Amino acid sequence: MNGHHARPGSSTMFGSVLPPSTDRPVARHSRPGRLTTRLRRRFLAYGAVEFLSTHVPDDPGPGEERLLLVHARQVVGEVHYRMCARCARGVITDVALDERFRGSGLGTRALSHLRARHPGTAWHSTLTLRATRDLLRRMRIPTTSPGPLCAHAT
């Protein structure tokens, strides 16, 4: 570099590249691993989780169905719902996620998958718990009273 040698572990353009001193933490207010943990969970939620449905294609009436969220052969979440294809109406009755996947976007992805799987279906929900209520509000799924899904329900 211009006729002189740089010291090992230093750079003349960007300053020192030596590791920080072990006497003090890297950043005063940082929480080591928190960001990487959140990114890892989001990556798992969007890449490594599969959806399996208990939907029976020739079932004539509305019944309780489940969308299973599976990661590494383990169920990490479920969406319980009832649906009537004749009326094009669906009611979400329960959303359950494993603690480690909460806040990762997996709930949003599961409800989006449900909408894509049943296009043209008007979705409602009977859930009133705060966490699920917030998720359903973000997904613009209105809350309805628990009762018969439609005239075809027995």
Short mmCIF file of N, CA and C in Angstrom, two decimals:
data_model
loop_
_atom_site.label_atom_id
_atom_site.label_comp_id
_atom_site.label_asym_id
_atom_site.label_seq_id
_atom_site.Cartn_x
_atom_site.Cartn_y
_atom_site.Cartn_z
N MET A 1 0.83 -1.18 0.00
CA MET A 1 0.00 0.00 0.00
C MET A 1 0.87 1.24 0.00
N ASN A 2 1.00 1.87 -1.10
CA ASN A 2 1.77 3.10 -1.28
C ASN A 2 3.18 3.02 -0.72
N GLY A 3 3.84 1.90 -0.83
CA GLY A 3 5.22 1.79 -0.43
C GLY A 3 5.46 1.49 1.03
N HIS A 4 4.46 1.49 1.89
CA HIS A 4 4.68 1.12 3.28
C HIS A 4 3.74 -0.01 3.66
N HIS A 5 4.10 -0.73 4.68
CA HIS A 5 3.35 -1.91 5.08
C HIS A 5 2.36 -1.54 6.17
N ALA A 6 1.15 -2.07 6.07
CA ALA A 6 0.15 -1.86 7.11
C ALA A 6 0.39 -2.84 8.24
N ARG A 7 0.08 -2.41 9.42
CA ARG A 7 0.20 -3.30 10.57
C ARG A 7 -0.84 -4.40 10.47
N PRO A 8 -0.52 -5.60 10.96
CA PRO A 8 -1.52 -6.67 10.96
C PRO A 8 -2.71 -6.27 11.81
N GLY A 9 -3.91 -6.55 11.28
CA GLY A 9 -5.13 -6.27 12.03
C GLY A 9 -5.60 -4.83 11.91
N SER A 10 -5.04 -4.07 10.97
CA SER A 10 -5.49 -2.70 10.80
C SER A 10 -5.76 -2.42 9.32
N SER A 11 -6.48 -1.38 9.07
CA SER A 11 -6.79 -0.98 7.72
C SER A 11 -6.62 0.52 7.64
N THR A 12 -5.97 1.02 6.60
CA THR A 12 -5.76 2.45 6.49
C THR A 12 -7.02 3.16 6.01
N MET A 13 -7.94 2.44 5.38
CA MET A 13 -9.12 3.09 4.83
C MET A 13 -10.30 3.10 5.81
N PHE A 14 -10.55 2.01 6.52
CA PHE A 14 -11.75 1.90 7.34
C PHE A 14 -11.46 1.80 8.82
N GLY A 15 -10.27 2.04 9.27
CA GLY A 15 -9.95 1.96 10.69
C GLY A 15 -9.60 0.55 11.08
N SER A 16 -9.51 0.32 12.35
CA SER A 16 -9.06 -0.96 12.87
C SER A 16 -10.08 -2.06 12.62
N VAL A 17 -9.56 -3.26 12.31
CA VAL A 17 -10.42 -4.41 12.14
C VAL A 17 -10.16 -5.43 13.24
N LEU A 18 -9.47 -4.99 14.28
CA LEU A 18 -9.22 -5.88 15.41
C LEU A 18 -10.52 -6.15 16.14
N PRO A 19 -10.68 -7.32 16.74
CA PRO A 19 -11.90 -7.57 17.49
C PRO A 19 -12.00 -6.61 18.67
N PRO A 20 -13.22 -6.29 19.10
CA PRO A 20 -13.37 -5.36 20.21
C PRO A 20 -12.76 -5.93 21.48
N SER A 21 -12.45 -5.05 22.38
CA SER A 21 -11.85 -5.45 23.65
C SER A 21 -12.82 -6.34 24.42
N THR A 22 -12.29 -7.31 25.13
CA THR A 22 -13.14 -8.20 25.92
C THR A 22 -13.50 -7.60 27.26
N ASP A 23 -12.98 -6.37 27.55
CA ASP A 23 -13.28 -5.71 28.81
C ASP A 23 -14.71 -5.18 28.87
N ARG A 24 -15.27 -4.84 27.74
CA ARG A 24 -16.61 -4.27 27.72
C ARG A 24 -17.43 -4.94 26.61
N PRO A 25 -18.75 -4.90 26.74
CA PRO A 25 -19.60 -5.54 25.72
C PRO A 25 -19.51 -4.78 24.39
N VAL A 26 -19.92 -5.46 23.33
CA VAL A 26 -19.87 -4.89 21.99
C VAL A 26 -20.76 -3.65 21.90
N ALA A 27 -21.99 -3.74 22.32
CA ALA A 27 -22.90 -2.60 22.33
C ALA A 27 -23.54 -2.52 23.70
N ARG A 28 -23.60 -1.35 24.24
CA ARG A 28 -24.05 -1.18 25.61
C ARG A 28 -25.49 -1.65 25.83
N HIS A 29 -26.38 -1.36 24.90
CA HIS A 29 -27.80 -1.66 25.09
C HIS A 29 -28.30 -2.83 24.26
N SER A 30 -27.42 -3.57 23.67
CA SER A 30 -27.87 -4.67 22.82
C SER A 30 -28.17 -5.91 23.65
N ARG A 31 -29.00 -6.74 23.11
CA ARG A 31 -29.29 -8.04 23.70
C ARG A 31 -28.78 -9.08 22.72
N PRO A 32 -27.65 -9.69 23.04
CA PRO A 32 -27.05 -10.62 22.09
C PRO A 32 -28.00 -11.74 21.70
N GLY A 33 -28.14 -11.95 20.41
CA GLY A 33 -28.93 -13.08 19.93
C GLY A 33 -30.39 -12.79 19.74
N ARG A 34 -30.91 -11.68 20.26
CA ARG A 34 -32.35 -11.42 20.18
C ARG A 34 -32.80 -11.24 18.73
N LEU A 35 -32.08 -10.43 17.97
CA LEU A 35 -32.45 -10.21 16.57
C LEU A 35 -32.27 -11.48 15.76
N THR A 36 -31.19 -12.18 15.97
CA THR A 36 -30.97 -13.41 15.21
C THR A 36 -32.00 -14.47 15.57
N THR A 37 -32.44 -14.51 16.82
CA THR A 37 -33.48 -15.47 17.21
C THR A 37 -34.79 -15.15 16.50
N ARG A 38 -35.16 -13.87 16.45
CA ARG A 38 -36.39 -13.48 15.76
C ARG A 38 -36.31 -13.78 14.27
N LEU A 39 -35.17 -13.50 13.66
CA LEU A 39 -35.01 -13.79 12.23
C LEU A 39 -35.05 -15.28 11.96
N ARG A 40 -34.46 -16.06 12.84
CA ARG A 40 -34.47 -17.52 12.67
C ARG A 40 -35.90 -18.05 12.77
N ARG A 41 -36.68 -17.55 13.74
CA ARG A 41 -38.07 -17.99 13.86
C ARG A 41 -38.88 -17.60 12.64
N ARG A 42 -38.66 -16.39 12.13
CA ARG A 42 -39.40 -15.95 10.94
C ARG A 42 -39.01 -16.80 9.73
N PHE A 43 -37.73 -17.13 9.61
CA PHE A 43 -37.28 -18.00 8.53
C PHE A 43 -37.94 -19.36 8.63
N LEU A 44 -38.01 -19.93 9.85
CA LEU A 44 -38.68 -21.22 10.03
C LEU A 44 -40.15 -21.12 9.68
N ALA A 45 -40.80 -20.03 10.09
CA ALA A 45 -42.22 -19.86 9.83
C ALA A 45 -42.52 -19.77 8.35
N TYR A 46 -41.62 -19.18 7.58
CA TYR A 46 -41.88 -19.00 6.16
C TYR A 46 -41.23 -20.05 5.27
N GLY A 47 -40.34 -20.86 5.80
CA GLY A 47 -39.68 -21.82 4.94
C GLY A 47 -39.81 -23.26 5.35
N ALA A 48 -39.78 -23.53 6.63
CA ALA A 48 -39.67 -24.91 7.08
C ALA A 48 -40.97 -25.48 7.66
N VAL A 49 -42.04 -24.70 7.67
CA VAL A 49 -43.31 -25.18 8.21
C VAL A 49 -44.22 -25.57 7.06
N GLU A 50 -44.77 -26.77 7.14
CA GLU A 50 -45.69 -27.27 6.11
C GLU A 50 -47.11 -27.23 6.65
N PHE A 51 -48.08 -27.15 5.74
CA PHE A 51 -49.48 -27.15 6.11
C PHE A 51 -50.13 -28.45 5.66
N LEU A 52 -50.81 -29.10 6.57
CA LEU A 52 -51.56 -30.32 6.26
C LEU A 52 -53.00 -30.10 6.70
N SER A 53 -53.93 -30.49 5.86
CA SER A 53 -55.34 -30.27 6.15
C SER A 53 -56.05 -31.59 6.38
N THR A 54 -57.03 -31.56 7.27
CA THR A 54 -57.88 -32.74 7.50
C THR A 54 -59.16 -32.63 6.68
N HIS A 55 -59.15 -31.77 5.66
CA HIS A 55 -60.31 -31.56 4.81
C HIS A 55 -60.68 -32.85 4.07
N VAL A 56 -61.97 -33.21 4.14
CA VAL A 56 -62.47 -34.37 3.41
C VAL A 56 -63.19 -33.82 2.17
N PRO A 57 -62.69 -34.08 0.96
CA PRO A 57 -63.22 -33.44 -0.24
C PRO A 57 -64.69 -33.71 -0.52
N ASP A 58 -65.20 -34.90 -0.25
CA ASP A 58 -66.58 -35.24 -0.60
C ASP A 58 -67.55 -35.13 0.58
N ASP A 59 -67.16 -34.46 1.65
CA ASP A 59 -68.03 -34.29 2.81
C ASP A 59 -69.17 -33.33 2.44
N PRO A 60 -70.44 -33.77 2.49
CA PRO A 60 -71.55 -32.95 2.01
C PRO A 60 -71.88 -31.76 2.90
N GLY A 61 -71.71 -31.87 4.20
CA GLY A 61 -72.09 -30.77 5.09
C GLY A 61 -70.88 -30.16 5.76
N PRO A 62 -71.11 -29.01 6.42
CA PRO A 62 -70.01 -28.37 7.12
C PRO A 62 -69.62 -29.16 8.36
N GLY A 63 -68.37 -29.32 8.58
CA GLY A 63 -67.88 -30.03 9.75
C GLY A 63 -66.63 -29.36 10.28
N GLU A 64 -66.22 -29.79 11.44
CA GLU A 64 -65.00 -29.24 12.04
C GLU A 64 -63.79 -29.75 11.27
N GLU A 65 -62.97 -28.84 10.81
CA GLU A 65 -61.78 -29.19 10.05
C GLU A 65 -60.58 -28.54 10.71
N ARG A 66 -59.38 -29.03 10.38
CA ARG A 66 -58.15 -28.50 10.96
C ARG A 66 -57.10 -28.29 9.88
N LEU A 67 -56.35 -27.25 10.07
CA LEU A 67 -55.15 -27.01 9.28
C LEU A 67 -53.99 -27.18 10.26
N LEU A 68 -53.19 -28.20 10.03
CA LEU A 68 -52.06 -28.49 10.92
C LEU A 68 -50.82 -27.80 10.38
N LEU A 69 -50.05 -27.19 11.26
CA LEU A 69 -48.79 -26.54 10.92
C LEU A 69 -47.69 -27.45 11.45
N VAL A 70 -46.89 -28.00 10.54
CA VAL A 70 -45.93 -29.04 10.89
C VAL A 70 -44.51 -28.56 10.60
N HIS A 71 -43.65 -28.72 11.60
CA HIS A 71 -42.22 -28.42 11.46
C HIS A 71 -41.42 -29.62 11.94
N ALA A 72 -40.62 -30.19 11.08
CA ALA A 72 -39.76 -31.34 11.42
C ALA A 72 -40.57 -32.47 12.06
N ARG A 73 -41.64 -32.86 11.39
CA ARG A 73 -42.53 -33.95 11.82
C ARG A 73 -43.16 -33.71 13.18
N GLN A 74 -43.29 -32.44 13.58
CA GLN A 74 -43.93 -32.10 14.84
C GLN A 74 -44.96 -31.01 14.58
N VAL A 75 -46.16 -31.17 15.13
CA VAL A 75 -47.21 -30.17 14.98
C VAL A 75 -46.88 -28.98 15.87
N VAL A 76 -46.72 -27.80 15.25
CA VAL A 76 -46.38 -26.60 16.01
C VAL A 76 -47.54 -25.61 16.04
N GLY A 77 -48.65 -25.96 15.41
CA GLY A 77 -49.81 -25.09 15.43
C GLY A 77 -50.99 -25.73 14.73
N GLU A 78 -52.18 -25.19 15.05
CA GLU A 78 -53.42 -25.69 14.44
C GLU A 78 -54.38 -24.53 14.23
N VAL A 79 -55.14 -24.60 13.15
CA VAL A 79 -56.25 -23.69 12.91
C VAL A 79 -57.49 -24.56 12.77
N HIS A 80 -58.43 -24.39 13.68
CA HIS A 80 -59.70 -25.14 13.63
C HIS A 80 -60.73 -24.25 12.93
N TYR A 81 -61.47 -24.86 12.01
CA TYR A 81 -62.48 -24.08 11.28
C TYR A 81 -63.60 -24.98 10.80
N ARG A 82 -64.73 -24.36 10.49
CA ARG A 82 -65.86 -25.02 9.85
C ARG A 82 -66.12 -24.28 8.55
N MET A 83 -66.54 -25.02 7.54
CA MET A 83 -66.73 -24.42 6.24
C MET A 83 -67.91 -25.06 5.52
N CYS A 84 -68.67 -24.26 4.81
CA CYS A 84 -69.74 -24.75 3.97
C CYS A 84 -69.46 -24.27 2.55
N ALA A 85 -69.19 -25.21 1.64
CA ALA A 85 -68.86 -24.87 0.26
C ALA A 85 -70.08 -24.32 -0.48
N ARG A 86 -71.30 -24.79 -0.13
CA ARG A 86 -72.51 -24.32 -0.81
C ARG A 86 -72.76 -22.84 -0.55
N CYS A 87 -72.57 -22.44 0.70
CA CYS A 87 -72.80 -21.03 1.08
C CYS A 87 -71.56 -20.18 0.91
N ALA A 88 -70.41 -20.79 0.68
CA ALA A 88 -69.12 -20.10 0.59
C ALA A 88 -68.85 -19.28 1.84
N ARG A 89 -69.08 -19.94 3.01
CA ARG A 89 -68.84 -19.30 4.30
C ARG A 89 -67.93 -20.19 5.12
N GLY A 90 -67.07 -19.56 5.90
CA GLY A 90 -66.19 -20.28 6.79
C GLY A 90 -66.07 -19.56 8.13
N VAL A 91 -65.94 -20.34 9.20
CA VAL A 91 -65.80 -19.78 10.54
C VAL A 91 -64.56 -20.38 11.19
N ILE A 92 -63.66 -19.52 11.63
CA ILE A 92 -62.46 -19.96 12.33
C ILE A 92 -62.82 -20.05 13.81
N THR A 93 -62.65 -21.25 14.39
CA THR A 93 -63.06 -21.47 15.77
C THR A 93 -61.90 -21.53 16.75
N ASP A 94 -60.66 -21.73 16.26
CA ASP A 94 -59.52 -21.76 17.16
C ASP A 94 -58.22 -21.61 16.36
N VAL A 95 -57.28 -20.88 16.93
CA VAL A 95 -55.93 -20.76 16.38
C VAL A 95 -54.98 -21.02 17.54
N ALA A 96 -54.12 -22.02 17.40
CA ALA A 96 -53.16 -22.36 18.44
C ALA A 96 -51.77 -22.46 17.82
N LEU A 97 -50.80 -21.76 18.42
CA LEU A 97 -49.42 -21.80 17.96
C LEU A 97 -48.50 -22.15 19.11
N ASP A 98 -47.46 -22.91 18.80
CA ASP A 98 -46.43 -23.21 19.78
C ASP A 98 -45.79 -21.89 20.21
N GLU A 99 -45.43 -21.81 21.48
CA GLU A 99 -44.87 -20.58 22.05
C GLU A 99 -43.69 -20.02 21.26
N ARG A 100 -42.82 -20.88 20.77
CA ARG A 100 -41.63 -20.40 20.08
C ARG A 100 -41.93 -19.79 18.72
N PHE A 101 -43.14 -20.01 18.17
CA PHE A 101 -43.49 -19.46 16.87
C PHE A 101 -44.41 -18.24 16.98
N ARG A 102 -44.74 -17.83 18.19
CA ARG A 102 -45.56 -16.63 18.34
C ARG A 102 -44.73 -15.41 18.00
N GLY A 103 -45.32 -14.50 17.29
CA GLY A 103 -44.60 -13.30 16.87
C GLY A 103 -43.71 -13.52 15.66
N SER A 104 -43.82 -14.67 15.02
CA SER A 104 -42.96 -14.95 13.87
C SER A 104 -43.69 -14.75 12.54
N GLY A 105 -44.97 -14.46 12.58
CA GLY A 105 -45.74 -14.31 11.35
C GLY A 105 -46.39 -15.60 10.89
N LEU A 106 -46.24 -16.67 11.66
CA LEU A 106 -46.80 -17.96 11.25
C LEU A 106 -48.32 -17.95 11.27
N GLY A 107 -48.93 -17.26 12.22
CA GLY A 107 -50.40 -17.17 12.26
C GLY A 107 -50.94 -16.48 11.02
N THR A 108 -50.31 -15.40 10.61
CA THR A 108 -50.71 -14.68 9.40
C THR A 108 -50.54 -15.57 8.18
N ARG A 109 -49.43 -16.28 8.12
CA ARG A 109 -49.19 -17.18 6.99
C ARG A 109 -50.22 -18.29 6.93
N ALA A 110 -50.60 -18.84 8.10
CA ALA A 110 -51.59 -19.93 8.14
C ALA A 110 -52.96 -19.45 7.66
N LEU A 111 -53.39 -18.26 8.12
CA LEU A 111 -54.69 -17.76 7.68
C LEU A 111 -54.67 -17.37 6.20
N SER A 112 -53.55 -16.88 5.73
CA SER A 112 -53.42 -16.58 4.30
C SER A 112 -53.49 -17.87 3.47
N HIS A 113 -52.88 -18.92 3.98
CA HIS A 113 -52.93 -20.22 3.31
C HIS A 113 -54.37 -20.73 3.26
N LEU A 114 -55.09 -20.56 4.35
CA LEU A 114 -56.49 -20.99 4.41
C LEU A 114 -57.33 -20.23 3.39
N ARG A 115 -57.11 -18.93 3.28
CA ARG A 115 -57.84 -18.14 2.29
C ARG A 115 -57.50 -18.58 0.87
N ALA A 116 -56.24 -18.87 0.61
CA ALA A 116 -55.83 -19.30 -0.73
C ALA A 116 -56.37 -20.69 -1.05
N ARG A 117 -56.47 -21.53 -0.06
CA ARG A 117 -56.97 -22.89 -0.26
C ARG A 117 -58.46 -22.91 -0.57
N HIS A 118 -59.20 -21.94 -0.03
CA HIS A 118 -60.65 -21.84 -0.25
C HIS A 118 -61.00 -20.46 -0.79
N PRO A 119 -60.69 -20.18 -2.07
CA PRO A 119 -60.97 -18.85 -2.62
C PRO A 119 -62.47 -18.59 -2.72
N GLY A 120 -62.84 -17.35 -2.52
CA GLY A 120 -64.25 -16.96 -2.61
C GLY A 120 -65.03 -17.23 -1.33
N THR A 121 -64.39 -17.74 -0.31
CA THR A 121 -65.06 -18.02 0.96
C THR A 121 -65.04 -16.78 1.84
N ALA A 122 -66.19 -16.44 2.40
CA ALA A 122 -66.28 -15.32 3.34
C ALA A 122 -65.96 -15.85 4.73
N TRP A 123 -64.85 -15.41 5.30
CA TRP A 123 -64.40 -15.92 6.60
C TRP A 123 -64.86 -15.04 7.74
N HIS A 124 -65.23 -15.69 8.83
CA HIS A 124 -65.60 -15.05 10.09
C HIS A 124 -64.90 -15.81 11.20
N SER A 125 -64.99 -15.29 12.41
CA SER A 125 -64.36 -15.97 13.53
C SER A 125 -65.22 -15.84 14.78
N THR A 126 -65.08 -16.81 15.67
CA THR A 126 -65.76 -16.76 16.97
C THR A 126 -64.77 -16.49 18.09
N LEU A 127 -63.52 -16.19 17.77
CA LEU A 127 -62.47 -16.03 18.77
C LEU A 127 -62.52 -14.64 19.41
N THR A 128 -62.31 -14.60 20.72
CA THR A 128 -62.35 -13.32 21.43
C THR A 128 -61.10 -13.07 22.27
N LEU A 129 -60.17 -14.02 22.33
CA LEU A 129 -58.94 -13.79 23.09
C LEU A 129 -58.11 -12.70 22.42
N ARG A 130 -57.37 -11.95 23.20
CA ARG A 130 -56.66 -10.78 22.68
C ARG A 130 -55.69 -11.11 21.55
N ALA A 131 -54.84 -12.12 21.74
CA ALA A 131 -53.84 -12.44 20.72
C ALA A 131 -54.48 -12.85 19.40
N THR A 132 -55.48 -13.70 19.46
CA THR A 132 -56.14 -14.12 18.22
C THR A 132 -57.02 -13.01 17.65
N ARG A 133 -57.61 -12.21 18.52
CA ARG A 133 -58.44 -11.10 18.06
C ARG A 133 -57.59 -10.10 17.27
N ASP A 134 -56.38 -9.82 17.75
CA ASP A 134 -55.48 -8.91 17.04
C ASP A 134 -55.07 -9.48 15.69
N LEU A 135 -54.77 -10.77 15.66
CA LEU A 135 -54.41 -11.43 14.40
C LEU A 135 -55.56 -11.35 13.40
N LEU A 136 -56.76 -11.64 13.85
CA LEU A 136 -57.92 -11.62 12.96
C LEU A 136 -58.24 -10.19 12.49
N ARG A 137 -58.03 -9.22 13.35
CA ARG A 137 -58.24 -7.83 12.95
C ARG A 137 -57.25 -7.43 11.86
N ARG A 138 -55.98 -7.83 12.02
CA ARG A 138 -54.98 -7.54 10.99
C ARG A 138 -55.32 -8.21 9.66
N MET A 139 -55.91 -9.41 9.74
CA MET A 139 -56.27 -10.15 8.53
C MET A 139 -57.66 -9.75 8.00
N ARG A 140 -58.33 -8.82 8.67
CA ARG A 140 -59.67 -8.33 8.30
C ARG A 140 -60.70 -9.45 8.26
N ILE A 141 -60.68 -10.25 9.32
CA ILE A 141 -61.67 -11.32 9.49
C ILE A 141 -62.58 -10.90 10.64
N PRO A 142 -63.85 -10.62 10.37
CA PRO A 142 -64.75 -10.13 11.41
C PRO A 142 -65.13 -11.23 12.41
N THR A 143 -65.51 -10.79 13.61
CA THR A 143 -65.95 -11.70 14.66
C THR A 143 -67.46 -11.86 14.57
N THR A 144 -67.92 -13.09 14.77
CA THR A 144 -69.34 -13.39 14.73
C THR A 144 -69.71 -14.19 15.97
N SER A 145 -70.98 -14.29 16.27
CA SER A 145 -71.42 -15.07 17.42
C SER A 145 -71.35 -16.55 17.10
N PRO A 146 -71.00 -17.37 18.10
CA PRO A 146 -70.99 -18.81 17.85
C PRO A 146 -72.42 -19.31 17.66
N GLY A 147 -72.63 -20.01 16.61
CA GLY A 147 -73.96 -20.52 16.30
C GLY A 147 -73.85 -21.32 15.01
N PRO A 148 -75.00 -21.61 14.39
CA PRO A 148 -74.95 -22.36 13.14
C PRO A 148 -74.21 -21.58 12.05
N LEU A 149 -73.43 -22.29 11.31
CA LEU A 149 -72.65 -21.69 10.23
C LEU A 149 -73.56 -21.19 9.11
N CYS A 150 -74.51 -22.04 8.76
CA CYS A 150 -75.42 -21.70 7.66
C CYS A 150 -76.69 -22.55 7.78
N ALA A 151 -77.56 -22.43 6.79
CA ALA A 151 -78.81 -23.20 6.80
C ALA A 151 -78.55 -24.69 6.61
N HIS A 152 -77.41 -25.07 6.04
CA HIS A 152 -77.08 -26.47 5.80
C HIS A 152 -76.55 -27.16 7.05
N ALA A 153 -76.14 -26.37 8.05
CA ALA A 153 -75.58 -26.94 9.28
C ALA A 153 -76.67 -27.63 10.09
N THR A 154 -76.32 -28.76 10.64
CA THR A 154 -77.32 -29.48 11.45
C THR A 154 -76.95 -29.42 12.90
#
